[in-house]
C-alpha cells in the first residue's frame, strides 16, 4: 500500500506556542478517530523554535481530501486549529520513496 505523507510547516510566535500545541492536542482526537489517518506527529524545530512541522500519514491523497476533509471528523479538527491557518508556510503531500531504513541508534545492542 502506498501511503501519502502530508507535511504542514507553521511559524508560531513563542508566546502563542502553548495555545498552538493545546489546539493540536484537541485536533489530534479527530485525526485519531479518522479511518483515513495512519498516524501523525507535531514537532518543533530546535534551531528555530518558532517553526513547527506537522506530519500526517494518510492512506492516500484522495482519502485525505475526499474522505477526511469531507467527513465527520474534519469540522472538529478545523475548529481546533483554525486560529493558526494563517501561520502555515507550507502544506504539501509527499510519497515516501524506497530510500528508508533504520539507523544504528535503532538497533538493539
mmCIF file of C-alpha atoms in Angstrom:
data_model
loop_
_atom_site.group_PDB
_atom_site.id
_atom_site.type_symbol
_atom_site.label_atom_id
_atom_site.label_comp_id
_atom_site.label_asym_id
_atom_site.label_seq_id
_atom_site.Cartn_x
_atom_site.Cartn_y
_atom_site.Cartn_z
ATOM 1 C CA UNK A 1 0.000 0.000 0.000
ATOM 2 C CA UNK A 2 1.347 3.418 -0.948
ATOM 3 C CA UNK A 3 0.750 5.975 1.750
ATOM 4 C CA UNK A 4 0.795 9.735 1.443
ATOM 5 C CA UNK A 5 2.622 11.944 3.912
ATOM 6 C CA UNK A 6 1.292 15.449 4.413
ATOM 7 C CA UNK A 7 3.709 17.986 5.837
ATOM 8 C CA UNK A 8 2.427 21.281 7.198
ATOM 9 C CA UNK A 9 5.025 23.843 8.253
ATOM 10 C CA UNK A 10 3.978 26.561 10.693
ATOM 11 C CA UNK A 11 5.715 29.642 12.075
ATOM 12 C CA UNK A 12 4.314 30.269 15.570
ATOM 13 C CA UNK A 13 5.416 33.109 17.854
ATOM 14 C CA UNK A 14 6.930 31.889 21.116
ATOM 15 C CA UNK A 15 4.108 33.418 23.190
ATOM 16 C CA UNK A 16 1.492 31.578 21.090
ATOM 17 C CA UNK A 17 3.119 28.148 21.270
ATOM 18 C CA UNK A 18 1.357 26.789 24.379
ATOM 19 C CA UNK A 19 -2.058 27.581 22.861
ATOM 20 C CA UNK A 20 -0.954 26.189 19.478
ATOM 21 C CA UNK A 21 0.164 22.894 20.998
ATOM 22 C CA UNK A 22 -3.036 22.722 23.038
ATOM 23 C CA UNK A 23 -5.087 23.279 19.867
ATOM 24 C CA UNK A 24 -3.288 20.416 18.145
ATOM 25 C CA UNK A 25 -3.777 18.179 21.175
ATOM 26 C CA UNK A 26 -7.527 18.748 20.732
ATOM 27 C CA UNK A 27 -7.330 18.353 16.936
ATOM 28 C CA UNK A 28 -5.469 15.068 17.412
ATOM 29 C CA UNK A 29 -8.679 13.446 18.651
ATOM 30 C CA UNK A 30 -10.202 13.968 15.206
ATOM 31 C CA UNK A 31 -7.092 12.592 13.479
ATOM 32 C CA UNK A 32 -7.035 9.544 15.744
ATOM 33 C CA UNK A 33 -10.716 8.864 15.007
ATOM 34 C CA UNK A 34 -10.326 9.228 11.239
ATOM 35 C CA UNK A 35 -10.120 5.943 9.313
ATOM 36 C CA UNK A 36 -8.091 7.769 6.627
ATOM 37 C CA UNK A 37 -5.296 8.764 9.056
ATOM 38 C CA UNK A 38 -2.486 6.269 9.695
ATOM 39 C CA UNK A 39 -0.576 8.398 12.210
ATOM 40 C CA UNK A 40 0.536 11.951 12.960
ATOM 41 C CA UNK A 41 3.294 13.860 14.727
ATOM 42 C CA UNK A 42 3.849 17.510 15.622
ATOM 43 C CA UNK A 43 7.500 18.569 16.016
ATOM 44 C CA UNK A 44 9.100 21.889 16.987
ATOM 45 C CA UNK A 45 12.405 22.968 15.467
ATOM 46 C CA UNK A 46 15.334 23.048 17.889
ATOM 47 C CA UNK A 47 17.379 25.555 15.868
ATOM 48 C CA UNK A 48 14.461 27.905 15.130
ATOM 49 C CA UNK A 49 11.916 27.344 17.932
ATOM 50 C CA UNK A 50 9.155 29.285 16.169
ATOM 51 C CA UNK A 51 8.992 26.616 13.423
ATOM 52 C CA UNK A 52 6.789 23.534 13.665
ATOM 53 C CA UNK A 53 6.218 20.638 11.288
ATOM 54 C CA UNK A 54 3.056 18.562 11.413
ATOM 55 C CA UNK A 55 3.457 15.187 9.714
ATOM 56 C CA UNK A 56 0.308 13.214 8.937
ATOM 57 C CA UNK A 57 0.339 9.874 7.131
ATOM 58 C CA UNK A 58 -2.826 9.272 5.132
ATOM 59 C CA UNK A 59 -3.907 6.120 3.328
ATOM 60 C CA UNK A 60 -3.902 8.226 0.116
ATOM 61 C CA UNK A 61 -4.270 11.813 -1.093
ATOM 62 C CA UNK A 62 -7.869 11.080 -2.090
ATOM 63 C CA UNK A 63 -8.583 9.615 1.351
ATOM 64 C CA UNK A 64 -7.335 12.848 2.894
ATOM 65 C CA UNK A 65 -9.034 15.296 0.532
ATOM 66 C CA UNK A 66 -12.255 13.410 -0.226
ATOM 67 C CA UNK A 67 -12.530 11.286 2.908
ATOM 68 C CA UNK A 68 -11.241 13.233 5.893
ATOM 69 C CA UNK A 69 -11.882 16.780 4.662
ATOM 70 C CA UNK A 70 -15.433 15.914 3.617
ATOM 71 C CA UNK A 71 -16.073 13.573 6.538
ATOM 72 C CA UNK A 72 -17.459 13.761 10.036
ATOM 73 C CA UNK A 73 -14.128 14.364 11.831
ATOM 74 C CA UNK A 74 -12.893 17.385 9.865
ATOM 75 C CA UNK A 75 -15.157 20.029 11.477
ATOM 76 C CA UNK A 76 -13.754 19.347 14.969
ATOM 77 C CA UNK A 77 -10.202 19.251 13.615
ATOM 78 C CA UNK A 78 -10.564 22.538 11.754
ATOM 79 C CA UNK A 79 -12.325 24.286 14.634
ATOM 80 C CA UNK A 80 -9.372 23.486 16.903
ATOM 81 C CA UNK A 81 -6.647 24.684 14.513
ATOM 82 C CA UNK A 82 -8.489 27.499 12.709
ATOM 83 C CA UNK A 83 -6.663 30.339 14.550
ATOM 84 C CA UNK A 84 -3.352 29.041 13.145
ATOM 85 C CA UNK A 85 -4.216 28.561 9.467
ATOM 86 C CA UNK A 86 -2.661 31.907 8.559
ATOM 87 C CA UNK A 87 0.623 30.742 10.149
ATOM 88 C CA UNK A 88 1.017 27.931 7.582
ATOM 89 C CA UNK A 89 4.109 28.391 5.419
ATOM 90 C CA UNK A 90 3.838 25.091 3.518
ATOM 91 C CA UNK A 91 1.219 22.364 3.175
ATOM 92 C CA UNK A 92 2.053 19.581 0.725
ATOM 93 C CA UNK A 93 1.553 15.852 0.159
ATOM 94 C CA UNK A 94 4.569 13.599 -0.407
ATOM 95 C CA UNK A 95 5.046 9.975 -1.440
ATOM 96 C CA UNK A 96 7.678 8.068 0.518
ATOM 97 C CA UNK A 97 10.454 6.686 -1.680
ATOM 98 C CA UNK A 98 12.302 3.402 -1.321
ATOM 99 C CA UNK A 99 15.166 5.226 0.406
ATOM 100 C CA UNK A 100 14.403 4.366 4.025
ATOM 101 C CA UNK A 101 15.808 2.198 6.762
ATOM 102 C CA UNK A 102 16.894 2.011 10.371
ATOM 103 C CA UNK A 103 19.894 3.872 11.752
ATOM 104 C CA UNK A 104 22.478 2.472 14.123
ATOM 105 C CA UNK A 105 20.747 4.019 17.154
ATOM 106 C CA UNK A 106 17.583 1.977 16.475
ATOM 107 C CA UNK A 107 19.434 -1.354 16.520
ATOM 108 C CA UNK A 108 19.356 -3.137 19.907
ATOM 109 C CA UNK A 109 22.859 -3.891 21.229
#
